[in-house]
Coordinates of C-alpha atoms and ligand atoms in Angstrom, one line a residue:
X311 CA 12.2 -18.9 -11.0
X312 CA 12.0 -21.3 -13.6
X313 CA 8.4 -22.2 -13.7
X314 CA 7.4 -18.5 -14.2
X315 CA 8.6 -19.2 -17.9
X316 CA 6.5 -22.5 -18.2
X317 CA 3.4 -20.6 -19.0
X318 CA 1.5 -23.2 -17.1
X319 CA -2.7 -21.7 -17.4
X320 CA -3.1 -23.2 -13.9
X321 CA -0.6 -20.7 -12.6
X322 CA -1.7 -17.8 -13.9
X323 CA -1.5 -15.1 -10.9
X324 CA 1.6 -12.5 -10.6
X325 CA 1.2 -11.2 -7.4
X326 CA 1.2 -7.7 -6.6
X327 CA 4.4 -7.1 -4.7
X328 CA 6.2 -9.1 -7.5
X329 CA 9.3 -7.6 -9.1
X330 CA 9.9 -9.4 -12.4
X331 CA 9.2 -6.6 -14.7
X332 CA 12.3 -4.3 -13.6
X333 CA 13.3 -4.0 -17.7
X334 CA 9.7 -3.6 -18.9
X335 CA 9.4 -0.9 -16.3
X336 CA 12.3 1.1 -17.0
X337 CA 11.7 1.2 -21.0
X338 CA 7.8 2.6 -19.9
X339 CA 9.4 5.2 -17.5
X340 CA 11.8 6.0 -20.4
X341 CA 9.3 7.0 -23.2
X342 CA 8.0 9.9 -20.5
X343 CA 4.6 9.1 -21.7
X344 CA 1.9 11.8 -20.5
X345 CA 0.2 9.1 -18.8
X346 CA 3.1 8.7 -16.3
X347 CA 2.3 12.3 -15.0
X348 CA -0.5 10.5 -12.8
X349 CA 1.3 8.0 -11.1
X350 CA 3.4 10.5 -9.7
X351 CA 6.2 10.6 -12.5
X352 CA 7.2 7.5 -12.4
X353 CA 5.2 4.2 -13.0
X354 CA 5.9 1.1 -10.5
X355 CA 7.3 -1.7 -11.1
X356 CA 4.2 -3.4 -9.3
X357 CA 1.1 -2.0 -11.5
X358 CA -0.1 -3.9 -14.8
X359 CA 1.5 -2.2 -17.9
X360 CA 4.8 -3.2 -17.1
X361 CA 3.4 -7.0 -16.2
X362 CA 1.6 -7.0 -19.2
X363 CA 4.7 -6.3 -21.0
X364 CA 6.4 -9.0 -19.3
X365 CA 3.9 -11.5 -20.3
X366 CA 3.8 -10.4 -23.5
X367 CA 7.6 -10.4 -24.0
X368 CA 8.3 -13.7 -22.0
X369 CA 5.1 -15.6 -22.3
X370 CA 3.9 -14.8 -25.7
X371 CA 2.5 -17.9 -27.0
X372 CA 1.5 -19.9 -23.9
X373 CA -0.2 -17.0 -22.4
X374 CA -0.1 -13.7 -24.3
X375 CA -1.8 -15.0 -27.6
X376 CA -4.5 -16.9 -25.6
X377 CA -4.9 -15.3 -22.4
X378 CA -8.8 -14.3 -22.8
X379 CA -8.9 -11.2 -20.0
X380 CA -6.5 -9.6 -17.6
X381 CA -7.9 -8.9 -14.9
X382 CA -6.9 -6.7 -11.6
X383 CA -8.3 -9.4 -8.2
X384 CA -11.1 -7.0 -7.2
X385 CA -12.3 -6.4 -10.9
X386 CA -11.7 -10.8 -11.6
X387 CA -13.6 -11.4 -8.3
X388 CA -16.7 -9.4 -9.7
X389 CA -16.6 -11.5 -12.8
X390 CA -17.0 -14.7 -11.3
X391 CA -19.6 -13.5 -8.8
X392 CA -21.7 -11.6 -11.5
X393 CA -20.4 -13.3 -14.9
X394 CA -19.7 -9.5 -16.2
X395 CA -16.5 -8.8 -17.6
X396 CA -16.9 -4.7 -16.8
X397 CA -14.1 -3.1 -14.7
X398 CA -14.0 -0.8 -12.1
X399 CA -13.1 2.4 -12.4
X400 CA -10.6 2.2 -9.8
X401 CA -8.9 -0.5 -10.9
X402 CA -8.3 0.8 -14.6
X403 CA -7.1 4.5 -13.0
X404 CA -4.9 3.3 -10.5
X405 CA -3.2 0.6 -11.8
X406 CA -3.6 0.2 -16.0
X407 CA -3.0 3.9 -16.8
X408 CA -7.5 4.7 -17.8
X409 CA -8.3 8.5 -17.2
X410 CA -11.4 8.7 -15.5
X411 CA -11.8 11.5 -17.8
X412 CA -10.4 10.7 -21.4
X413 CA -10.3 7.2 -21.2
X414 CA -7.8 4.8 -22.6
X415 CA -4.9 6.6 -24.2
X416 CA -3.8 4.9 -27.2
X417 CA -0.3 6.5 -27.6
X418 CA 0.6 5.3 -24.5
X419 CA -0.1 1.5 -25.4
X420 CA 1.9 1.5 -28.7
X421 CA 4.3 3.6 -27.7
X422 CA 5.2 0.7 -24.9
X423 CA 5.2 -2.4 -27.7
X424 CA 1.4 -3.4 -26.5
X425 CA -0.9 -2.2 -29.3
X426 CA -2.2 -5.2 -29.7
X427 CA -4.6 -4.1 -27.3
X428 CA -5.2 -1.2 -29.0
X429 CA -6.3 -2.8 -32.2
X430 CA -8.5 -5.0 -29.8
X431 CA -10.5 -2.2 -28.5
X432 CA -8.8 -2.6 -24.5
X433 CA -11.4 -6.0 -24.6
X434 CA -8.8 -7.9 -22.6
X435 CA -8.5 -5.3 -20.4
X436 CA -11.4 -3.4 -20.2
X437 CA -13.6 -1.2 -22.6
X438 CA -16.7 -1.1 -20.0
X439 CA -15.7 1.4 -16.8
X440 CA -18.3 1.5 -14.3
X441 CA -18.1 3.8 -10.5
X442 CA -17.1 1.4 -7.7
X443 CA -20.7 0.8 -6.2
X444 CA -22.4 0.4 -9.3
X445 CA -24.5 -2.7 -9.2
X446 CA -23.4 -5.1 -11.2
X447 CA -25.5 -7.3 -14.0
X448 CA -28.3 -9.0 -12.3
X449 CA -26.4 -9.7 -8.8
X450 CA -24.3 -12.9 -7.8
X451 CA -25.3 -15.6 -10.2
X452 CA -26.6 -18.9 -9.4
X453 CA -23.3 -20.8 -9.7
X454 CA -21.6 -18.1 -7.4
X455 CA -24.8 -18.2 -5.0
X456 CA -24.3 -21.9 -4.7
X457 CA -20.3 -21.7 -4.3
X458 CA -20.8 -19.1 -1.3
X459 CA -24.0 -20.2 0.3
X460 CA -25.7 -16.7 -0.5
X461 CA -29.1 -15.9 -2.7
X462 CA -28.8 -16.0 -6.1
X463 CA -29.3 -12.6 -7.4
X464 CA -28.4 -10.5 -4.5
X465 CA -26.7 -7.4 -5.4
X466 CA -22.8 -7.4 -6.4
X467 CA -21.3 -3.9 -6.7
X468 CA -18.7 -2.6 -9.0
X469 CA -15.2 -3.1 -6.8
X470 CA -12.9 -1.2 -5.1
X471 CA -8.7 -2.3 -4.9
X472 CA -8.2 -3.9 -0.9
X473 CA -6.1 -0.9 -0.2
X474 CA -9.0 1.8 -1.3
X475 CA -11.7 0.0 0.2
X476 CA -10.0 0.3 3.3
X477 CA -10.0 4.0 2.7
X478 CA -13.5 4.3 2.3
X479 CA -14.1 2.1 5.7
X480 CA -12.7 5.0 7.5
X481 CA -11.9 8.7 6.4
X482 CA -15.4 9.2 6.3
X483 CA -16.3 8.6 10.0
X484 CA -18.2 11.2 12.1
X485 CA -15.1 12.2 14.4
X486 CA -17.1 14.3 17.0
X487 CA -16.4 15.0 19.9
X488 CA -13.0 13.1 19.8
X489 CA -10.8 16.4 20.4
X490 CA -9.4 16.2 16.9
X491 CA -8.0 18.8 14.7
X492 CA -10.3 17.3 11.3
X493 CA -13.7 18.2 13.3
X494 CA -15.1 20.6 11.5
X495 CA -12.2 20.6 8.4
X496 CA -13.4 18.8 5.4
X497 CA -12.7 15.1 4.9
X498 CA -9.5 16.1 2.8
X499 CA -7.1 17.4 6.1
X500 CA -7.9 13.4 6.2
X501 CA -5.1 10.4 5.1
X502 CA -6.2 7.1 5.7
X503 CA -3.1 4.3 6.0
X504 CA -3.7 0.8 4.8
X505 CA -0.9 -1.1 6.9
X506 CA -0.4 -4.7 6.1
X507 CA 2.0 -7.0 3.8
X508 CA 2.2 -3.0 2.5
X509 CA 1.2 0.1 3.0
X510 CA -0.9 2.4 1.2
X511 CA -1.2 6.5 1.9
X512 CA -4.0 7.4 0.7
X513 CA -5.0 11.5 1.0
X514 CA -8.1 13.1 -1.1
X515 CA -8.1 16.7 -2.4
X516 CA -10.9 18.8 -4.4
X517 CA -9.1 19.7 -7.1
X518 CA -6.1 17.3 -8.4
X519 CA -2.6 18.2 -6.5
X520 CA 0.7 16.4 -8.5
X521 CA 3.3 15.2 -5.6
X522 CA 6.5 13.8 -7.2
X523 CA 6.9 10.3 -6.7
X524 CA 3.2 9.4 -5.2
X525 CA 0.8 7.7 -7.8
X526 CA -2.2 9.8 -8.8
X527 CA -3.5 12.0 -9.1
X528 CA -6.8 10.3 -9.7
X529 CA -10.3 11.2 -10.0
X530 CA -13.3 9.5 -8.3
X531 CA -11.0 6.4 -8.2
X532 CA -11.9 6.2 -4.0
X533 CA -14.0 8.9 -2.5
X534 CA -15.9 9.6 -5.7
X535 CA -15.8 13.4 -6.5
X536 CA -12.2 13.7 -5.1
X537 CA -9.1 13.3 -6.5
X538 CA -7.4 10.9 -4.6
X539 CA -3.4 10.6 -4.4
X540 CA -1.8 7.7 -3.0
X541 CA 1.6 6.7 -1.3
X542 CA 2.8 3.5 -0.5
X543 CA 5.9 1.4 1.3
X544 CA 6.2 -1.9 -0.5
X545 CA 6.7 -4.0 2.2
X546 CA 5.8 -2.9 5.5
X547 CA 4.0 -6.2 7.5
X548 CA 6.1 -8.4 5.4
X549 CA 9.3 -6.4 6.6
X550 CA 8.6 -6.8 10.3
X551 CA 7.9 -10.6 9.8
X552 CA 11.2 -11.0 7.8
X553 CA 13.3 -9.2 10.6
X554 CA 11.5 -11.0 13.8
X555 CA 11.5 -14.3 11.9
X556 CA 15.4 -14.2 10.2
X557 CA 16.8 -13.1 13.8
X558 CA 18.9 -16.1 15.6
X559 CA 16.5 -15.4 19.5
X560 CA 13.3 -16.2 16.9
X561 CA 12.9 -19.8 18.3
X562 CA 12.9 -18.7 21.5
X563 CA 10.6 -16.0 20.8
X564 CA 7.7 -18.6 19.3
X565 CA 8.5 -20.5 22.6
X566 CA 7.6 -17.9 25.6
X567 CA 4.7 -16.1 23.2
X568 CA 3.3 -19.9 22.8
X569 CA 3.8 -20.4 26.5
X570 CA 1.6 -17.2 27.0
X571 CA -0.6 -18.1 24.7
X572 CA 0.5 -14.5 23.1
X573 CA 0.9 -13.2 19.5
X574 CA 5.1 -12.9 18.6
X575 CA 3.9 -9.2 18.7
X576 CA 2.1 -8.6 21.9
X577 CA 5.4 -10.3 23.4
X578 CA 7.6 -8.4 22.2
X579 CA 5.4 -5.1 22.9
X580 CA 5.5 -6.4 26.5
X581 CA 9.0 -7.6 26.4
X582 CA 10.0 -3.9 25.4
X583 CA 8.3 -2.7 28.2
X584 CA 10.2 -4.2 30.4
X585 CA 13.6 -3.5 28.8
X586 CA 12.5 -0.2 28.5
X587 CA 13.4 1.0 32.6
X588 CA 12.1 4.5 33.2
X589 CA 12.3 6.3 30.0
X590 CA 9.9 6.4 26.8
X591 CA 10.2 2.6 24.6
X592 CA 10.8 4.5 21.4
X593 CA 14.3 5.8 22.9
X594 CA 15.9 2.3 23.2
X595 CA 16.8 2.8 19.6
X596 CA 19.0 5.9 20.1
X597 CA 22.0 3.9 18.7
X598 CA 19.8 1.8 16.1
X599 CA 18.9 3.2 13.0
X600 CA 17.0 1.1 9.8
X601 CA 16.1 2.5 6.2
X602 CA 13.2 -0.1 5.6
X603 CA 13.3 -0.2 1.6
X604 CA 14.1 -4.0 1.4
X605 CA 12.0 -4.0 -1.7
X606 CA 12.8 -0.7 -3.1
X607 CA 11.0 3.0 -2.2
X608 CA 7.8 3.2 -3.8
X609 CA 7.1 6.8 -2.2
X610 CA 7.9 9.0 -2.2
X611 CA 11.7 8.7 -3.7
X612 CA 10.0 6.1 -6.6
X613 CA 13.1 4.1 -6.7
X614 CA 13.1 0.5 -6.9
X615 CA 17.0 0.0 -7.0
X616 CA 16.9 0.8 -3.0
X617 CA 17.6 -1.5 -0.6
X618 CA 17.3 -1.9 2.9
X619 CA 19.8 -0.5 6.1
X620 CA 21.0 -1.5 9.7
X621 CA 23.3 0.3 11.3
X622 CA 24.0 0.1 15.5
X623 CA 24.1 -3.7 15.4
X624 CA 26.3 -5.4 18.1
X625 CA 27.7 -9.4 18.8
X626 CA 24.5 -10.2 21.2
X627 CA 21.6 -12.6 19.7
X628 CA 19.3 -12.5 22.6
X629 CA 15.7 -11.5 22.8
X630 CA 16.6 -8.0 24.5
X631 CA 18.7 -7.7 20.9
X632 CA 15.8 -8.7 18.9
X633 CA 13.2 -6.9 20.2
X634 CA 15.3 -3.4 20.0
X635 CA 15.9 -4.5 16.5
X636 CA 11.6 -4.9 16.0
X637 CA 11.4 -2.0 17.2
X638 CA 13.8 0.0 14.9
X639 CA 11.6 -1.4 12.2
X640 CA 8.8 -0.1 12.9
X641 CA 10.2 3.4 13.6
X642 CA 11.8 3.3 10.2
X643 CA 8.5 2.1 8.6
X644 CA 6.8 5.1 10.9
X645 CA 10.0 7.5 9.3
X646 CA 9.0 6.6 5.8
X647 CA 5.1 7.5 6.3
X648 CA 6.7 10.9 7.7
X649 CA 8.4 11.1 4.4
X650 CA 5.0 10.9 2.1
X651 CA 3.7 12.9 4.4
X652 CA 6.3 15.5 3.5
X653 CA 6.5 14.9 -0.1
X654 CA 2.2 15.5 -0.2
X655 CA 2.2 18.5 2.0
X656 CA 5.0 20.3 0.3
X657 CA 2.5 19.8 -3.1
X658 CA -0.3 21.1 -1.4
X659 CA -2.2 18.8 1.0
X660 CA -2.6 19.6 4.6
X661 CA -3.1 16.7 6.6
X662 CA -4.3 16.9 10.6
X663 CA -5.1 13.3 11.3
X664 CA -4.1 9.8 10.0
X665 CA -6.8 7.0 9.6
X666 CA -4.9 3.8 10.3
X667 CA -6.5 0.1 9.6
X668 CA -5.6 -3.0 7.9
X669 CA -3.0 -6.0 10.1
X670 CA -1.0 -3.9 11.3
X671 CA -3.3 -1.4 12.7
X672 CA -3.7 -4.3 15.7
X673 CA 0.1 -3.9 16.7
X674 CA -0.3 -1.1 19.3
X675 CA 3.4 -0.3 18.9
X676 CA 3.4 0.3 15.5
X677 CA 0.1 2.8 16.0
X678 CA 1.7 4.9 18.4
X679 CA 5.0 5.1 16.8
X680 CA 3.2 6.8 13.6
X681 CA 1.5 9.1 16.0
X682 CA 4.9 9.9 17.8
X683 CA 7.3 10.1 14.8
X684 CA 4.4 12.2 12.5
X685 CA 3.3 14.7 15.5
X686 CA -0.3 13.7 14.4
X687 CA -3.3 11.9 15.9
X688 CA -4.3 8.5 14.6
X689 CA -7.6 6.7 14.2
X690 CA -8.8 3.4 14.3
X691 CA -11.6 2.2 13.1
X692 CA -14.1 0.6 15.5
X693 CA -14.6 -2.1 12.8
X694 CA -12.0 -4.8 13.2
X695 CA -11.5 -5.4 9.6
X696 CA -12.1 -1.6 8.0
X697 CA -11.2 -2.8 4.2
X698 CA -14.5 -5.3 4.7
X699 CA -16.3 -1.9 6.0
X700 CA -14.9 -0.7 2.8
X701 CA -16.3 -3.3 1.0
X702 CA -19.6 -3.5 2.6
X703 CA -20.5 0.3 1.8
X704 CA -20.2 -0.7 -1.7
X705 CA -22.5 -3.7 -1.3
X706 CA -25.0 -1.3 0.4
X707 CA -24.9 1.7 -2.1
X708 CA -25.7 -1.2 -4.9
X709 CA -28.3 -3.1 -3.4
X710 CA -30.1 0.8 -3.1
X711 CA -29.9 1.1 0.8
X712 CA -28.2 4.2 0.2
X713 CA -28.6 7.1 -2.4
X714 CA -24.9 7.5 -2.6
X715 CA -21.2 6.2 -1.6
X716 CA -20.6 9.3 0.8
X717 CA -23.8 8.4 2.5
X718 CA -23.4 5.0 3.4
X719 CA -19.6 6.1 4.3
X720 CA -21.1 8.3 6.5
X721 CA -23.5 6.1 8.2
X722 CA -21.0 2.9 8.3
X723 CA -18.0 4.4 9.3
X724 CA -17.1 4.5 13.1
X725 CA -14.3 6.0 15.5
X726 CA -12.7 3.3 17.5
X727 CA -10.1 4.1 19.1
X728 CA -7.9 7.8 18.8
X729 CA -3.8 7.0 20.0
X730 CA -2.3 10.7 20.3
X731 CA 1.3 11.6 20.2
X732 CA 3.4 11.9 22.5
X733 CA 4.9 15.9 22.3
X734 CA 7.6 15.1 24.3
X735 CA 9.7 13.1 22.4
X736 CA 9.0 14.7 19.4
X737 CA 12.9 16.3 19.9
X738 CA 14.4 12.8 20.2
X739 CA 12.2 11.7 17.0
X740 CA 13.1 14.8 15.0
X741 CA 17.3 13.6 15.4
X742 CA 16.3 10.1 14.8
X743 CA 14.8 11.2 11.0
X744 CA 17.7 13.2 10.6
X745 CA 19.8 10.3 10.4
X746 CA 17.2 7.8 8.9
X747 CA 17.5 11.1 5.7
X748 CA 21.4 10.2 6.3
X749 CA 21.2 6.5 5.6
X750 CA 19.7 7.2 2.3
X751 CA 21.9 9.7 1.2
X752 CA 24.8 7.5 2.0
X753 CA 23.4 4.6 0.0
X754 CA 23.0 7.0 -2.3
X755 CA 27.0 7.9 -2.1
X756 CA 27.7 4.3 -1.9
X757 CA 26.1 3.5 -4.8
X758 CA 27.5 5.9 -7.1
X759 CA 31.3 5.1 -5.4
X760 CA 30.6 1.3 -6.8
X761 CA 29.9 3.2 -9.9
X762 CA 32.6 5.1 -10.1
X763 CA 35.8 3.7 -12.2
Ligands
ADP901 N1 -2.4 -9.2 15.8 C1 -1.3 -8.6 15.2 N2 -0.4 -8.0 15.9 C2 0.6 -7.4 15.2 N3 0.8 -7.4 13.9 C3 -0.1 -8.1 13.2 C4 -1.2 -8.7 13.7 N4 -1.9 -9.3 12.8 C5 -1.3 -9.0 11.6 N5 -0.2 -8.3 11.9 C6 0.8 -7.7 10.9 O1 0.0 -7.4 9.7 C7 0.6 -8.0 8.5 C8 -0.5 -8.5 7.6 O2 -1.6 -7.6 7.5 P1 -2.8 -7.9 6.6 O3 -3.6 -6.6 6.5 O4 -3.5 -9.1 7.1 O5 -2.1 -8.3 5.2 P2 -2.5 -8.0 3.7 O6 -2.0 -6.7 3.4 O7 -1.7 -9.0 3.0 O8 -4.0 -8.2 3.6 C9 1.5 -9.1 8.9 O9 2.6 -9.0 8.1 C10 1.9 -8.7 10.4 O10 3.1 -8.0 10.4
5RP902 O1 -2.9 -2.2 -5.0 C1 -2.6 -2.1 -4.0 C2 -2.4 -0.8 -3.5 O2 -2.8 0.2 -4.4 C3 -2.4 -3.4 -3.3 O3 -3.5 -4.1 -3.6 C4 -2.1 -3.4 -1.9 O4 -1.0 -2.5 -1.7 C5 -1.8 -4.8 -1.6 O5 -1.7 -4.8 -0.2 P1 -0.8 -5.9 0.5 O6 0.6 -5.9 -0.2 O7 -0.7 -5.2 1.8 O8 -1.6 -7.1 0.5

């Protein structure tokens, strides 16, 4: 804790899931700023204004005074590959409060205690916005070249955030002949799902749609022409790693998937199999239940004071025990995606079929659990890594192979795999989000007991 008041230049990273700025954030949400409208009411914790602040506030002479830029990773990594300083467009919309349309809104800054980068003309932050795929400068200089054994000069586009690019590497694919509901629907009945440490929802519209509680709406700021509206869980990956590795049969886990030569994952996958008897694996939880906000709800209930839920447990510590509790995580984690899904069709989206990539999209489990517990049909990409696909169909639209993003997304993007649900459990799943509503309610009540005098 205490070095993050050192102010120490060769630290000089937050990280994105990082929750220091709980004050900072709560003072933004409290002016009701205009601005907050796109970002779904309520501005994370996690994004760059309320960061900014804490730098500002906490930091202000070792870093504030002298910090030369502020940079988002994708728009820093551009910088050092190209030497130029412009950000992208998706960067400054999604995360630092820039209209795609109006630009930087100066009441906004002031109002929050930051004007100093008002008076500064945004130069720490950005005053030059360019479309993600715009090629940047004159390509990757000859220091970057050198650094990453490429040609000097070779074209460098404007970025895209991890999460986005992974949503251009797939909700453009050509889906025929896959028997899915989206063939023939436009690319908006589309939601592509980022899965890893986090996850990202991330749904596309013509015209702008405003869901309480999911960021956005923003325009051009992933497909461009689109408004694009985006959920999120704040720890998804990270949550299933913290249950599997905190649990007392963990040990013995590591030993029998190392003896396989297996992941921890495809062990447990099979190991649940096995358990499982005759029925369907997602019904060993009948008596299990987990609300997965460990590190608060970013979507759709935008509240950071939640925490996370078990209830079911029993005295047993064996593998059997663990692996039911693994798997009651990623149901809950599968619930929650149900829940933006909600929240974004009840504002106006109609979604048919998810898009699913990023670490997670290799757990099989955790694929069809999303298909199961949402009633829809999911995607994968036939690209292992999508958000590189992402990335690549930016590289191509700036080194001029194709006219346009759309195009190359188009032409890059391919079905891999589609994992259906399974109709048949959809009864048992529909009790099962009944009580995972419960458990939020109650902490809810819980909450507001402690409260109470
Ligand atoms: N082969 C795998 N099988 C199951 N889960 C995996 C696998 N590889 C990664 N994961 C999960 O994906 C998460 C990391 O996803 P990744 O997309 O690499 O992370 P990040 O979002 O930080 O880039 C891990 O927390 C882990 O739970
Ligand atoms: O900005 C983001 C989403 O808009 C983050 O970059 C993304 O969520 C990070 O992903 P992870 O926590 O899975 O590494």
């Amino acid at each position: 804790m205490l070095h993050r008041h050192k102010g120490d230049s060769h630290r000089n990273i937050i990280m994105w899931l990082d929750h220091r700025a709980v004050s900072q954030v709560h003072r933004i949400n409290e002016t009701k700023h205009s601005v907050l409208q796109y970002v779904g009411g309520v501005m994370s914790v996690e994004m760059q204004a309320p960061k900014l602040l804490w730098l500002k506030e906490n930091l202000r002479e070792t870093c504030w005074d002298k910090a030369g830029h502020f940079f988002d990773l994708p728009d820093f990594l551009s910088w050092k590959a190209t030497g130029v300083t412009a950000r992208s467009l998706c960067s400054l919309v999604c995360k630092w409060t820039y209209s795609a349309e109006k630009g930087w809104d100066d009441s906004f800054w002031k109002m929050v205690g930051l004007e100093d980068l008002v008076a500064d003309n945004y130069s720490k932050i950005g005053n030059q916005v360019l479309p993600p795929g715009t090629s940047l400068g004159n390509g990757l200089t000859p220091e970057a070249a050198k650094d990453l054994g490429l040609p000097a000069g070779i074209a460098v586009a404007a970025s895209l955030i991890d999460a986005h690019a992974g949503g251009l590497g797939v909700i453009g694919a050509d889906v025929r002949g896959h028997g899915l509901a989206c063939e023939g629907q436009p690319v908006t009945s589309r939601l592509a799902i980022i899965c890893g440490t986090s996850s990202c929802h991330m749904g596309i519209s013509k015209n702008p749609i405003f869901v309480p509680g999911v960021w956005g709406p923003y325009f051009s700021a992933m497909v461009p022409g689109f408004w694009l509206n985006e959920g999120g869980q704040s720890v998804t990956g990270k949550l299933i790693d913290h249950m599997v590795q905190g649990h007392a049969a963990f040990p013995e886990l590591q030993a029998k998937a190392t003896a396989r030569c297996q992941s921890i994952y495809a062990y447990l996958n099979s190991h649940l199999d096995l358990i499982k008897k005759a029925q369907p694996v997602g019904f060993l939880t009948v008596d299990l239940h987990v609300w997965p906000d460990f590190h608060g709800n970013r979507s759709p209930l935008a509240d950071l004071t939640l925490k996370g839920m078990v209830t079911g447990l029993k005295l047993s510590q064996d593998l059997d025990d663990l692996a039911i509790l693994y798997l009651a995580t990623v149901q809950a984690i599968a619930f929650g995606t149900r829940l933006i899904i909600e929240a974004m069709e009840s504002a106006g989206h109609s979604i048919s079929t998810l898009f699913l990539c990023g670490g997670l999209g290799k757990n099989p489990l955790f694929v069809q659990m999303h298909a199961d517990i949402t009633g829809t049909p999911v995607v994968l990409s036939q690209e292992v890594e999508p958000v590189l696909l992402g990335a690549a169909i930016l590289g191509a639209r700036a080194s001029g192979d194709f006219a346009s993003v759309q195009e190359a997304m188009a032409r890059m993007s391919k079905v891999g795999k589609v994992v259906f649900p399974r109709h048949e459990d959809k009864r048992y799943y529909d009790k099962k989000y009944q009580v995972f509503l419960k458990l939020v309610e109650h902490q809810k009540e819980y909450a507001s007991i402690m409260k109470g005098d």
